[in-house]
mmCIF file of C-alpha atoms in Angstrom:
data_model
loop_
_atom_site.group_PDB
_atom_site.id
_atom_site.type_symbol
_atom_site.label_atom_id
_atom_site.label_comp_id
_atom_site.label_asym_id
_atom_site.label_seq_id
_atom_site.Cartn_x
_atom_site.Cartn_y
_atom_site.Cartn_z
ATOM 1 C CA MET X 1 47.928 26.673 -1.333
ATOM 2 C CA LYS X 2 48.975 26.717 -4.985
ATOM 3 C CA ASP X 3 49.894 22.995 -4.821
ATOM 4 C CA PHE X 4 46.521 22.190 -3.255
ATOM 5 C CA ASN X 5 44.653 24.010 -6.060
ATOM 6 C CA ASN X 6 46.695 22.129 -8.649
ATOM 7 C CA ILE X 7 45.961 18.784 -6.952
ATOM 8 C CA SER X 8 42.291 19.705 -6.637
ATOM 9 C CA GLU X 9 42.085 20.407 -10.383
ATOM 10 C CA GLN X 10 43.802 17.100 -11.165
ATOM 11 C CA ILE X 11 41.263 15.269 -8.971
ATOM 12 C CA LYS X 12 38.424 16.967 -10.875
ATOM 13 C CA ASP X 13 40.024 15.880 -14.158
ATOM 14 C CA ALA X 14 40.374 12.291 -12.880
ATOM 15 C CA ASP X 15 36.720 12.313 -11.764
ATOM 16 C CA SER X 16 35.709 13.511 -15.219
ATOM 17 C CA GLU X 17 37.659 10.651 -16.815
ATOM 18 C CA ILE X 18 36.062 8.157 -14.406
ATOM 19 C CA SER X 19 32.569 9.428 -15.287
ATOM 20 C CA HIS X 20 33.251 8.998 -19.019
ATOM 21 C CA ILE X 21 34.597 5.470 -18.497
ATOM 22 C CA PHE X 22 31.658 4.612 -16.223
ATOM 23 C CA LYS X 23 29.188 5.853 -18.850
ATOM 24 C CA LYS X 24 31.006 3.783 -21.487
ATOM 25 C CA ARG X 25 30.876 0.684 -19.244
ATOM 26 C CA LEU X 26 27.143 1.044 -18.569
ATOM 27 C CA GLY X 27 26.565 1.566 -22.291
ATOM 28 C CA LEU X 28 28.298 -1.745 -22.967
ATOM 29 C CA ILE X 29 26.322 -3.438 -20.158
ATOM 30 C CA LYS X 30 23.140 -2.094 -21.760
ATOM 31 C CA GLN X 31 24.081 -3.430 -25.204
ATOM 32 C CA ALA X 32 24.954 -6.858 -23.823
ATOM 33 C CA SER X 33 21.834 -7.038 -21.626
ATOM 34 C CA GLU X 34 19.551 -6.059 -24.499
ATOM 35 C CA GLU X 35 21.161 -8.743 -26.670
ATOM 36 C CA PHE X 36 20.766 -11.366 -23.921
ATOM 37 C CA ARG X 37 17.104 -10.333 -23.540
ATOM 38 C CA ARG X 38 16.522 -10.610 -27.317
ATOM 39 C CA GLN X 39 18.086 -14.075 -27.340
ATOM 40 C CA GLY X 40 16.156 -15.141 -24.232
ATOM 41 C CA LEU X 41 19.355 -15.753 -22.275
ATOM 42 C CA PRO X 42 19.108 -13.442 -19.230
ATOM 43 C CA ASP X 43 21.302 -15.764 -17.130
ATOM 44 C CA LYS X 44 24.211 -15.190 -19.550
ATOM 45 C CA ALA X 45 24.331 -11.568 -18.365
ATOM 46 C CA LEU X 46 26.036 -12.832 -15.219
ATOM 47 C CA ASP X 47 29.053 -13.749 -17.382
ATOM 48 C CA LEU X 48 29.723 -9.989 -17.729
ATOM 49 C CA TYR X 49 31.015 -9.871 -14.173
ATOM 50 C CA CYS X 50 34.201 -11.663 -13.326
ATOM 51 C CA LYS X 51 37.037 -11.438 -10.865
ATOM 52 C CA SER X 52 39.471 -8.733 -11.823
ATOM 53 C CA ASP X 53 42.907 -9.910 -12.818
ATOM 54 C CA ILE X 54 44.305 -6.388 -12.807
ATOM 55 C CA SER X 55 47.232 -6.113 -10.453
ATOM 56 C CA LEU X 56 48.109 -2.840 -8.770
ATOM 57 C CA ASP X 57 50.619 -1.856 -6.117
ATOM 58 C CA ASP X 58 49.927 -3.496 -2.767
ATOM 59 C CA GLU X 59 48.829 -0.115 -1.400
ATOM 60 C CA TYR X 60 46.077 0.337 -4.028
ATOM 61 C CA GLN X 61 44.956 -3.236 -4.763
ATOM 62 C CA PRO X 62 42.472 -3.649 -1.859
ATOM 63 C CA TYR X 63 40.843 -0.322 -2.753
ATOM 64 C CA TYR X 64 40.613 -1.272 -6.402
ATOM 65 C CA ILE X 65 38.884 -4.511 -5.418
ATOM 66 C CA MET X 66 36.377 -2.501 -3.359
ATOM 67 C CA LEU X 67 35.783 -0.181 -6.325
ATOM 68 C CA LYS X 68 35.408 -3.094 -8.747
ATOM 69 C CA ASN X 69 32.875 -4.788 -6.445
ATOM 70 C CA GLN X 70 30.816 -1.590 -6.279
ATOM 71 C CA ILE X 71 30.966 -1.093 -10.045
ATOM 72 C CA ASP X 72 29.904 -4.727 -10.598
ATOM 73 C CA SER X 73 27.026 -4.301 -8.147
ATOM 74 C CA ILE X 74 25.826 -1.163 -9.945
ATOM 75 C CA SER X 75 26.254 -2.833 -13.342
ATOM 76 C CA LYS X 76 24.239 -5.872 -12.218
ATOM 77 C CA ALA X 77 21.415 -3.630 -10.978
ATOM 78 C CA TYR X 78 21.421 -1.757 -14.298
ATOM 79 C CA SER X 79 21.482 -4.993 -16.283
ATOM 80 C CA GLN X 80 18.648 -6.407 -14.156
ATOM 81 C CA LYS X 81 16.569 -3.311 -14.893
ATOM 82 C CA ILE X 82 17.089 -3.808 -18.625
ATOM 83 C CA LEU X 83 16.423 -7.557 -18.477
ATOM 84 C CA CYS X 84 13.441 -7.537 -16.131
ATOM 85 C CA GLY X 85 12.125 -3.992 -15.937
ATOM 86 C CA MET X 86 12.270 -1.458 -13.180
ATOM 87 C CA ASN X 87 11.524 -2.330 -9.566
ATOM 88 C CA ILE X 88 8.921 0.130 -8.329
ATOM 89 C CA ALA X 89 8.370 0.537 -4.586
ATOM 90 C CA TYR X 90 5.069 1.646 -3.086
ATOM 91 C CA SER X 91 3.486 1.557 0.340
ATOM 92 C CA GLY X 92 0.666 -0.924 0.763
ATOM 93 C CA ILE X 93 -0.592 -4.089 -0.830
ATOM 94 C CA LYS X 94 -1.631 -5.005 -4.360
ATOM 95 C CA GLY X 95 -4.655 -2.877 -5.214
ATOM 96 C CA ALA X 96 -3.708 -0.060 -2.803
ATOM 97 C CA PHE X 97 -3.672 3.458 -4.221
ATOM 98 C CA GLY X 98 0.141 3.422 -4.375
ATOM 99 C CA ASN X 99 0.024 0.216 -6.405
ATOM 100 C CA ILE X 100 -2.616 1.642 -8.752
ATOM 101 C CA VAL X 101 -0.550 4.782 -9.397
ATOM 102 C CA ALA X 102 2.683 2.798 -9.829
ATOM 103 C CA ARG X 103 1.010 0.683 -12.522
ATOM 104 C CA LYS X 104 -0.261 3.786 -14.317
ATOM 105 C CA ILE X 105 3.111 5.583 -14.241
ATOM 106 C CA PHE X 106 5.327 2.536 -14.893
ATOM 107 C CA PRO X 107 3.413 -0.036 -16.948
ATOM 108 C CA GLY X 108 5.391 -3.256 -17.171
ATOM 109 C CA GLY X 109 7.418 -2.610 -14.017
ATOM 110 C CA ASN X 110 7.981 -4.955 -11.102
ATOM 111 C CA TYR X 111 5.819 -3.614 -8.276
ATOM 112 C CA ILE X 112 7.020 -4.210 -4.733
ATOM 113 C CA GLY X 113 4.748 -3.315 -1.821
ATOM 114 C CA PHE X 114 6.212 -2.217 1.504
ATOM 115 C CA PRO X 115 4.468 -1.923 4.869
ATOM 116 C CA ASP X 116 5.140 1.817 5.222
ATOM 117 C CA PHE X 117 6.422 4.894 3.389
ATOM 118 C CA LYS X 118 9.887 4.793 4.990
ATOM 119 C CA LYS X 119 10.563 1.188 3.961
ATOM 120 C CA ALA X 120 9.485 1.985 0.388
ATOM 121 C CA TYR X 121 11.738 5.059 0.381
ATOM 122 C CA ASP X 122 14.665 3.158 1.902
ATOM 123 C CA SER X 123 14.346 0.425 -0.740
ATOM 124 C CA VAL X 124 15.320 3.010 -3.363
ATOM 125 C CA VAL X 125 18.161 4.392 -1.256
ATOM 126 C CA SER X 126 19.564 0.859 -0.815
ATOM 127 C CA GLY X 127 19.232 0.065 -4.540
ATOM 128 C CA GLU X 128 16.656 -2.701 -4.070
ATOM 129 C CA CYS X 129 14.176 -0.631 -6.098
ATOM 130 C CA ASP X 130 14.685 1.896 -8.881
ATOM 131 C CA CYS X 131 12.074 4.384 -7.681
ATOM 132 C CA ALA X 132 9.198 4.765 -5.238
ATOM 133 C CA VAL X 133 5.665 5.992 -5.752
ATOM 134 C CA LEU X 134 4.604 7.762 -2.567
ATOM 135 C CA PRO X 135 1.750 10.171 -1.740
ATOM 136 C CA LEU X 136 2.580 13.825 -1.211
ATOM 137 C CA GLU X 137 -0.927 14.894 -0.274
ATOM 138 C CA ASN X 138 -4.496 13.748 -0.228
ATOM 139 C CA SER X 139 -7.809 15.589 -0.153
ATOM 140 C CA TYR X 140 -8.773 14.126 3.222
ATOM 141 C CA ALA X 141 -5.688 14.840 5.325
ATOM 142 C CA GLY X 142 -3.729 17.270 3.140
ATOM 143 C CA VAL X 143 0.044 17.015 3.000
ATOM 144 C CA VAL X 144 1.484 13.609 3.907
ATOM 145 C CA GLY X 145 4.080 14.887 6.355
ATOM 146 C CA GLN X 146 5.933 11.601 6.786
ATOM 147 C CA VAL X 147 6.733 11.435 3.066
ATOM 148 C CA LEU X 148 7.789 15.094 2.894
ATOM 149 C CA ASP X 149 10.070 14.542 5.890
ATOM 150 C CA LEU X 150 11.735 11.667 4.019
ATOM 151 C CA VAL X 151 12.215 13.826 0.920
ATOM 152 C CA PHE X 152 13.749 16.717 2.877
ATOM 153 C CA GLU X 153 15.939 14.536 5.097
ATOM 154 C CA GLY X 154 17.062 11.867 2.624
ATOM 155 C CA PRO X 155 19.082 11.732 -0.589
ATOM 156 C CA LEU X 156 16.137 11.155 -2.979
ATOM 157 C CA TYR X 157 14.146 13.832 -4.738
ATOM 158 C CA ILE X 158 10.736 14.195 -6.354
ATOM 159 C CA ASN X 159 10.919 13.269 -10.013
ATOM 160 C CA GLY X 160 7.321 13.799 -11.062
ATOM 161 C CA GLU X 161 3.752 14.041 -9.921
ATOM 162 C CA TYR X 162 0.637 12.067 -10.758
ATOM 163 C CA THR X 163 -2.871 12.921 -9.623
ATOM 164 C CA LEU X 164 -5.187 9.986 -8.947
ATOM 165 C CA LYS X 165 -8.882 10.744 -8.679
ATOM 166 C CA VAL X 166 -10.322 8.497 -6.003
ATOM 167 C CA THR X 167 -14.013 7.796 -5.505
ATOM 168 C CA HIS X 168 -15.138 5.745 -2.525
ATOM 169 C CA ASN X 169 -18.414 3.858 -2.704
ATOM 170 C CA LEU X 170 -20.274 1.963 -0.015
ATOM 171 C CA VAL X 171 -21.526 -1.340 -1.371
ATOM 172 C CA GLY X 172 -23.643 -4.056 0.138
ATOM 173 C CA THR X 173 -26.482 -6.445 -0.515
ATOM 174 C CA GLN X 174 -29.994 -5.150 -1.152
ATOM 175 C CA ASN X 175 -31.276 -5.980 2.351
ATOM 176 C CA ALA X 176 -28.154 -4.899 4.247
ATOM 177 C CA GLN X 177 -28.505 -2.338 7.020
ATOM 178 C CA ILE X 178 -25.960 0.311 7.859
#
């Protein structure tokens, strides 16, 4: 058991080193992306990602390639966020309450409507969007159970809350009949 504890500690140390290197890499991606944005050259950001020429033992090489592909994918998503703004998911169409709240919370974001709460939620899980604006409750029906189920069952968590006062009005022409 002593050997296992020693190996476990070494794995924790390696993970700590990886996290520091990952933070350094994303910091460099951020600097480069901001510079490309300032120069109006967002397409040049793609030059940051290239095939790895690092050679490892045959046993490790395929796993390193998998790791490198994941890191590049994450780096591209981060760079895209810096270059183009955050992708904000909401349920509904442009002008829906979710869209209105998303615009208030994240001015300047890229707003992407989804046909239901689950698809909006899943877009964040998959990395297509950076966050989702979803209702937790409303004064008419109370708690929105479907959204709470997603929060409790899935990997995402509630980051903040925004209250939107909604007033419904019935409009029509002067001679219209109800």
